[in-house]
CSV table of C-alpha atoms in Angstrom, one decimal:
chain,number,residue,atom,x,y,z
A,1284,MET,CA,43.8,116.1,63.9
A,1285,TYR,CA,44.7,114.6,60.6
A,1286,SER,CA,46.5,116.7,57.9
A,1287,ILE,CA,47.0,116.0,54.2
A,1288,GLY,CA,47.7,118.6,51.5
A,1289,PRO,CA,45.8,121.7,52.4
A,1290,LEU,CA,43.3,119.9,54.7
A,1291,THR,CA,43.4,119.6,58.4
A,1292,VAL,CA,40.5,117.5,59.6
A,1293,ALA,CA,39.4,117.0,63.2
A,1294,PRO,CA,38.4,113.6,64.6
A,1295,GLY,CA,34.8,112.8,63.7
A,1296,GLU,CA,34.7,115.3,60.8
A,1297,ARG,CA,34.9,115.3,57.0
A,1298,ALA,CA,36.3,117.7,54.6
A,1299,GLN,CA,37.1,118.2,50.9
A,1300,GLY,CA,39.7,120.2,49.0
A,1301,LEU,CA,42.3,120.3,46.2
A,1302,ILE,CA,46.0,119.6,46.4
A,1303,PRO,CA,47.2,122.2,43.8
A,1304,VAL,CA,49.5,121.0,41.0
A,1305,GLY,CA,49.2,123.6,38.3
A,1306,THR,CA,46.9,125.9,36.3
A,1307,SER,CA,45.2,125.3,33.0
A,1308,SER,CA,45.6,127.5,29.9
A,1309,TYR,CA,42.2,129.1,31.0
A,1310,GLY,CA,43.5,129.9,34.4
A,1311,VAL,CA,41.7,127.1,36.2
A,1312,GLU,CA,43.5,125.6,39.2
A,1313,LEU,CA,44.3,121.9,38.6
A,1314,GLY,CA,45.3,119.3,41.2
A,1315,ILE,CA,44.3,116.3,43.2
A,1316,PRO,CA,40.7,116.5,44.6
A,1317,LEU,CA,40.5,115.0,48.1
A,1318,ILE,CA,37.6,113.8,50.2
A,1319,VAL,CA,38.7,113.0,53.8
A,1320,VAL,CA,36.7,111.3,56.5
A,1321,ASN,CA,38.6,111.4,59.8
A,1322,GLY,CA,37.1,108.9,62.2
A,1323,ALA,CA,36.3,109.6,65.8
A,1324,GLN,CA,38.4,106.6,66.8
A,1325,ASP,CA,42.1,105.8,66.1
A,1326,GLY,CA,43.0,103.5,63.3
A,1327,PRO,CA,44.9,103.2,60.0
A,1328,VAL,CA,44.8,105.7,57.2
A,1329,LEU,CA,43.5,104.2,53.9
A,1330,CYS,CA,43.7,106.0,50.6
A,1331,VAL,CA,41.3,105.0,47.8
A,1332,ASP,CA,41.9,106.6,44.4
A,1333,ALA,CA,40.3,106.4,41.0
A,1334,GLY,CA,40.4,108.2,37.7
A,1335,VAL,CA,44.1,107.8,37.0
A,1336,HIS,CA,42.9,107.1,33.5
A,1337,GLY,CA,40.2,109.6,32.6
A,1338,ASP,CA,38.0,107.2,30.7
A,1339,GLU,CA,37.6,104.9,33.6
A,1340,TYR,CA,34.5,106.2,35.3
A,1341,ASP,CA,33.1,103.4,37.6
A,1342,GLY,CA,35.8,103.7,40.2
A,1343,GLN,CA,35.4,107.4,40.4
A,1344,GLU,CA,31.7,107.0,41.3
A,1345,ALA,CA,32.6,104.2,43.7
A,1346,VAL,CA,35.0,106.4,45.6
A,1347,ARG,CA,32.4,109.1,46.0
A,1348,ARG,CA,29.7,106.7,47.2
A,1349,VAL,CA,32.0,105.0,49.8
A,1350,LEU,CA,33.1,108.3,51.2
A,1351,ALA,CA,29.5,109.6,51.3
A,1352,ASP,CA,28.3,106.6,53.2
A,1353,ILE,CA,31.0,106.5,55.8
A,1354,ASP,CA,30.0,107.7,59.3
A,1355,PRO,CA,32.9,109.5,60.9
A,1356,ALA,CA,31.4,108.9,64.3
A,1357,THR,CA,32.0,105.1,63.9
A,1358,LEU,CA,35.0,105.1,61.6
A,1359,ARG,CA,38.2,103.9,63.1
A,1360,GLY,CA,41.1,105.7,61.4
A,1361,THR,CA,40.9,107.9,58.4
A,1362,LEU,CA,39.6,107.3,54.9
A,1363,VAL,CA,41.2,109.5,52.1
A,1364,GLY,CA,39.3,109.4,48.8
A,1365,ILE,CA,40.7,110.7,45.5
A,1366,PRO,CA,37.7,110.4,43.2
A,1367,CYS,CA,39.5,111.6,40.1
A,1368,MET,CA,43.3,111.7,40.2
A,1369,ASN,CA,43.8,112.8,36.6
A,1370,THR,CA,41.2,115.6,35.9
A,1371,PRO,CA,42.7,116.7,32.6
A,1372,ALA,CA,42.3,113.1,31.3
A,1373,PHE,CA,38.8,113.0,32.6
A,1374,GLU,CA,37.9,116.3,30.9
A,1375,ALA,CA,39.4,114.8,27.6
A,1376,ALA,CA,37.4,111.6,28.2
A,1377,ALA,CA,40.6,109.8,27.5
A,1378,ARG,CA,43.1,107.4,29.0
A,1379,ALA,CA,45.9,110.0,28.9
A,1380,SER,CA,46.1,113.6,29.9
A,1381,GLY,CA,44.7,116.2,27.4
A,1382,ILE,CA,47.6,118.5,28.4
A,1383,ASP,CA,50.7,116.5,27.8
A,1384,HIS,CA,49.2,113.2,26.5
A,1385,LEU,CA,51.1,111.1,29.0
A,1386,ASN,CA,49.8,107.9,30.6
A,1387,LEU,CA,49.9,108.8,34.3
A,1388,ASN,CA,49.9,105.2,35.3
A,1389,ARG,CA,53.3,104.6,33.8
A,1390,ILE,CA,55.3,107.6,35.1
A,1391,PHE,CA,55.3,107.4,38.9
A,1392,PRO,CA,57.2,108.7,40.9
A,1393,GLY,CA,57.0,111.6,38.4
A,1394,ASP,CA,59.1,114.8,38.3
A,1395,ALA,CA,58.4,117.9,40.2
A,1396,GLU,CA,60.0,120.0,37.4
A,1397,GLY,CA,58.4,118.1,34.5
A,1398,SER,CA,55.2,118.4,32.5
A,1399,TYR,CA,51.8,118.5,34.2
A,1400,SER,CA,51.3,114.7,34.5
A,1401,GLN,CA,54.9,114.3,35.8
A,1402,ARG,CA,54.2,117.0,38.5
A,1403,LEU,CA,50.9,115.4,39.3
A,1404,ALA,CA,52.6,112.1,40.0
A,1405,ALA,CA,55.3,113.8,42.0
A,1406,THR,CA,52.7,115.6,44.1
A,1407,PHE,CA,51.0,112.4,45.0
A,1408,VAL,CA,54.3,110.8,46.0
A,1409,GLU,CA,55.4,113.8,48.1
A,1410,GLN,CA,52.1,114.8,49.8
A,1411,VAL,CA,49.8,111.8,49.8
A,1412,VAL,CA,52.0,108.7,50.2
A,1413,PRO,CA,53.6,109.9,53.4
A,1414,ALA,CA,50.2,110.8,54.9
A,1415,VAL,CA,48.6,107.3,54.4
A,1416,ASP,CA,49.2,103.7,55.5
A,1417,ALA,CA,47.8,101.8,52.5
A,1418,VAL,CA,46.6,102.6,48.9
A,1419,VAL,CA,43.8,101.0,46.9
A,1420,ASP,CA,43.9,102.1,43.3
A,1421,LEU,CA,40.6,101.5,41.4
A,1422,HIS,CA,40.5,100.9,37.6
A,1423,THR,CA,38.4,99.5,34.8
A,1424,GLY,CA,39.3,98.3,31.3
A,1425,GLY,CA,38.6,101.8,30.1
A,1426,ALA,CA,36.6,102.9,27.0
A,1427,TYR,CA,38.8,100.7,24.8
A,1428,GLY,CA,38.3,97.4,26.6
A,1429,GLU,CA,36.7,95.3,29.4
A,1430,ILE,CA,38.6,93.5,32.1
A,1431,ALA,CA,37.7,90.6,34.3
A,1432,PRO,CA,37.2,91.4,38.0
A,1433,LEU,CA,40.7,91.0,39.5
A,1434,VAL,CA,43.3,92.4,41.8
A,1435,ILE,CA,46.9,93.2,40.8
A,1436,LEU,CA,49.4,92.1,43.4
A,1437,GLN,CA,52.9,93.4,42.6
A,1438,GLY,CA,55.5,90.7,42.3
A,1439,GLY,CA,58.2,91.0,45.0
A,1440,TYR,CA,55.8,92.6,47.5
A,1441,GLU,CA,53.6,89.6,48.4
A,1442,ASP,CA,54.5,89.7,52.1
A,1443,LEU,CA,53.5,93.4,52.2
A,1444,ALA,CA,50.3,93.4,50.2
A,1445,THR,CA,48.8,90.0,49.9
A,1446,ASP,CA,46.3,90.5,52.8
A,1447,LEU,CA,45.1,93.7,51.2
A,1448,ALA,CA,44.8,92.0,47.8
A,1449,LEU,CA,42.7,89.1,49.2
A,1450,ALA,CA,40.4,91.5,51.0
A,1451,ALA,CA,39.4,93.0,47.6
A,1452,GLY,CA,37.4,89.9,47.2
A,1453,HIS,CA,38.1,88.9,43.5
A,1454,GLU,CA,39.0,85.3,42.7
A,1455,LEU,CA,41.7,86.3,40.2
A,1456,VAL,CA,45.0,87.7,41.5
A,1457,TRP,CA,47.3,88.9,38.8
A,1458,LYS,CA,50.7,88.4,40.2
A,1459,GLY,CA,53.2,90.7,38.7
A,1460,GLY,CA,52.4,93.7,36.5
A,1461,LYS,CA,55.9,93.8,34.9
A,1462,TRP,CA,55.5,97.4,33.8
A,1463,GLY,CA,56.5,100.1,36.3
A,1464,GLY,CA,55.4,103.6,37.1
A,1465,THR,CA,51.9,102.8,38.5
A,1466,VAL,CA,50.2,104.4,41.5
A,1467,ARG,CA,51.0,101.4,43.7
A,1468,HIS,CA,54.8,101.5,43.0
A,1469,PRO,CA,55.8,104.5,45.2
A,1470,ALA,CA,53.6,103.3,48.1
A,1471,LEU,CA,55.1,99.8,48.0
A,1472,ALA,CA,58.6,101.4,47.8
A,1473,ALA,CA,57.7,103.3,51.0
A,1474,GLY,CA,56.8,100.1,52.7
A,1475,LYS,CA,53.1,100.6,52.5
A,1476,PRO,CA,50.7,97.9,51.1
A,1477,ALA,CA,49.2,99.0,47.8
A,1478,ILE,CA,47.1,97.1,45.2
A,1479,THR,CA,45.2,97.8,42.0
A,1480,VAL,CA,41.6,96.6,41.7
A,1481,GLU,CA,40.2,96.1,38.2
A,1482,ALA,CA,36.7,95.4,36.9
A,1483,GLY,CA,34.5,96.2,34.0
A,1484,GLY,CA,35.1,98.8,31.2
A,1485,GLY,CA,33.9,99.4,27.7
A,1486,THR,CA,31.1,101.5,29.2
A,1487,TYR,CA,29.9,102.7,32.6
A,1488,ARG,CA,28.0,100.1,34.5
A,1489,GLU,CA,26.3,100.3,37.9
A,1490,GLU,CA,27.3,96.7,38.4
A,1491,THR,CA,31.0,97.6,38.2
A,1492,VAL,CA,30.5,100.6,40.6
A,1493,ALA,CA,28.9,98.1,43.0
A,1494,GLN,CA,31.8,95.7,42.6
A,1495,HIS,CA,34.3,98.4,43.5
A,1496,VAL,CA,32.2,99.6,46.4
A,1497,ARG,CA,32.1,96.0,47.8
A,1498,SER,CA,35.8,95.7,47.4
A,1499,VAL,CA,36.6,98.9,49.3
A,1500,ARG,CA,34.1,98.1,52.1
A,1501,ASN,CA,35.5,94.6,52.5
A,1502,ILE,CA,39.0,96.1,52.7
A,1503,LEU,CA,37.8,98.6,55.4
A,1504,ARG,CA,36.4,95.7,57.4
A,1505,SER,CA,39.7,93.7,57.0
A,1506,LEU,CA,41.6,96.7,58.4
A,1507,GLY,CA,39.2,97.0,61.3
A,1508,MET,CA,38.1,100.5,60.2
A,1509,ILE,CA,34.4,99.7,60.1
A,1510,ASP,CA,32.3,97.0,61.8
A,1511,GLY,CA,31.9,93.5,60.5
A,1512,GLU,CA,34.0,90.6,59.5
A,1513,ALA,CA,35.8,90.7,56.2
A,1514,GLU,CA,34.6,88.1,53.7
A,1515,LEU,CA,37.4,86.0,52.3
A,1516,ARG,CA,37.3,83.3,49.7
A,1517,ASP,CA,38.7,79.8,50.5
A,1518,THR,CA,41.0,80.0,47.5
A,1519,TYR,CA,42.2,82.5,44.9
A,1520,THR,CA,43.6,81.8,41.5
A,1521,THR,CA,46.9,83.5,40.6
A,1522,VAL,CA,47.6,84.4,37.0
A,1523,SER,CA,50.2,86.2,34.9
A,1524,GLY,CA,49.3,88.3,31.9
A,1525,THR,CA,50.3,88.0,28.3
A,1526,PHE,CA,49.4,90.9,25.9
A,1527,ALA,CA,48.3,90.1,22.3
A,1528,ARG,CA,48.7,92.9,19.8
A,1529,SER,CA,47.4,93.4,16.3
A,1530,ALA,CA,50.0,93.1,13.5
A,1531,ALA,CA,47.9,94.5,10.6
A,1532,GLY,CA,45.1,96.5,12.2
A,1533,GLY,CA,41.5,96.6,11.0
A,1534,PHE,CA,38.0,95.7,12.3
A,1535,PHE,CA,38.2,93.8,15.5
A,1536,VAL,CA,35.6,91.2,16.5
A,1537,THR,CA,35.9,89.2,19.7
A,1538,HIS,CA,34.8,85.6,20.2
A,1539,ALA,CA,35.5,85.4,23.9
A,1540,GLU,CA,34.6,87.3,27.0
A,1541,PRO,CA,36.6,88.3,30.1
A,1542,GLU,CA,36.8,85.5,32.7
A,1543,GLU,CA,36.3,82.8,30.0
A,1544,THR,CA,38.7,79.9,30.2
A,1545,CYS,CA,40.5,78.9,27.0
A,1546,LYS,CA,42.7,76.2,25.7
A,1547,GLU,CA,45.9,76.7,23.7
A,1548,GLY,CA,44.9,77.5,20.1
A,1549,ASP,CA,41.3,78.6,20.9
A,1550,LEU,CA,40.1,81.3,18.6
A,1551,ILE,CA,39.6,84.5,20.7
A,1552,ALA,CA,39.2,87.2,18.1
A,1553,THR,CA,39.5,88.0,14.4
A,1554,ILE,CA,40.6,91.2,12.6
A,1555,SER,CA,39.2,91.8,9.1
A,1556,ASP,CA,39.4,94.5,6.4
A,1557,HIS,CA,36.4,96.5,5.1
A,1558,TYR,CA,35.5,93.7,2.7
A,1559,GLY,CA,35.2,91.1,5.3
A,1560,ASN,CA,38.5,89.4,4.5
A,1561,THR,CA,40.2,88.0,7.7
A,1562,LEU,CA,43.5,89.6,8.2
A,1563,GLU,CA,44.4,88.1,11.5
A,1564,GLU,CA,43.2,85.5,13.9
A,1565,VAL,CA,44.0,85.9,17.6
A,1566,ARG,CA,44.4,82.6,19.3
A,1567,ALA,CA,45.1,81.6,22.9
A,1568,PRO,CA,48.9,81.1,23.3
A,1569,GLN,CA,48.3,78.7,26.2
A,1570,GLU,CA,45.6,77.2,28.4
A,1571,GLY,CA,44.3,79.9,30.7
A,1572,ILE,CA,41.8,82.7,31.3
A,1573,VAL,CA,40.8,85.7,29.1
A,1574,LEU,CA,41.6,88.7,31.3
A,1575,TRP,CA,40.9,91.6,29.0
A,1576,VAL,CA,39.3,92.1,25.6
A,1577,ARG,CA,39.1,95.1,23.3
A,1578,ARG,CA,35.7,96.7,23.0
A,1579,ILE,CA,36.4,99.4,20.5
A,1580,ARG,CA,36.3,97.9,17.0
A,1581,THR,CA,39.0,100.0,15.4
A,1582,VAL,CA,42.4,98.6,15.9
A,1583,ARG,CA,45.7,99.9,14.6
A,1584,PRO,CA,48.9,97.9,14.0
A,1585,GLY,CA,50.6,97.3,17.4
A,1586,GLU,CA,47.6,98.0,19.6
A,1587,GLU,CA,46.5,95.6,22.3
A,1588,VAL,CA,43.5,93.4,21.5
A,1589,VAL,CA,43.5,90.7,24.3
A,1590,ILE,CA,45.2,90.0,27.6
A,1591,PHE,CA,45.6,86.3,28.4
A,1592,GLY,CA,46.0,85.0,31.9
A,1593,GLU,CA,48.1,81.9,32.4
A,1594,VAL,CA,47.2,80.2,35.7
A,1595,GLN,CA,50.2,80.1,38.1
A,1596,GLY,CA,48.7,78.5,41.2
A,1597,GLU,CA,46.4,79.4,44.0
A,1598,ILE,CA,46.4,81.2,47.3
A,1599,ARG,CA,44.5,79.8,50.3
A,1600,SER,CA,43.1,82.3,52.8
């Protein structure tokens, strides 16, 4: 038997349910929706989550599809799917919660006595992390931007999580992620491999759903949970990320796309006023790769417009 939150699932069975976190102002129970497939054979427990940001839809659909397609009779181990971690943010069609307006992906491990988002993070840490062996966190660039297909491998945890990161199948490996408080942090702190897989954004695309599905299935193969050999690249490119922000704000127009290479000084985007006067030019600070570009045209002073990736090296599988 496998137990997580309110669910106890027999080998060879599947179940779904909600780990309660709180109640909305309308009296609706809120929490973490779970889909669990418990394999008929022993193996690791993998958690795949999406919807930490409510406006990132492709990963949510990918989780549902992977879980629906898994046959518990042939699965080795247990697959735990969280199709939408942050339901208030999803209902608000926004990056942050519509209840307390916090960015869930910056506040882990949370606070059991705090606001809804803080309690949500704490519930994940207290009830999900101890019940799983590894975590794969699916993201897109959100409604505001589009990101190149890549995996984030937390700096300092390479020995723990590199194998999982390479199995995601993307050429670009973002080493670092200097900000804290993400889903992967409490899992890594507990000694369990955890990665963030990024792709797409700007709008929902079937192509991005398919990319996430391929990543998760390849990870399942790499862990020996489903049949087949994991497909690995010969080499992977490691990058670090530099965020460019608007100083003046205005109307944003990009001149480069995610995954494009750039040289130092290349024009990446312009920001103009309503009369067409250029207020700012965004240029590449160094040679590298464009990782993320803004898709929404309105930009306010201080908001992110581009993420540049400086090539650090390579990993050979």
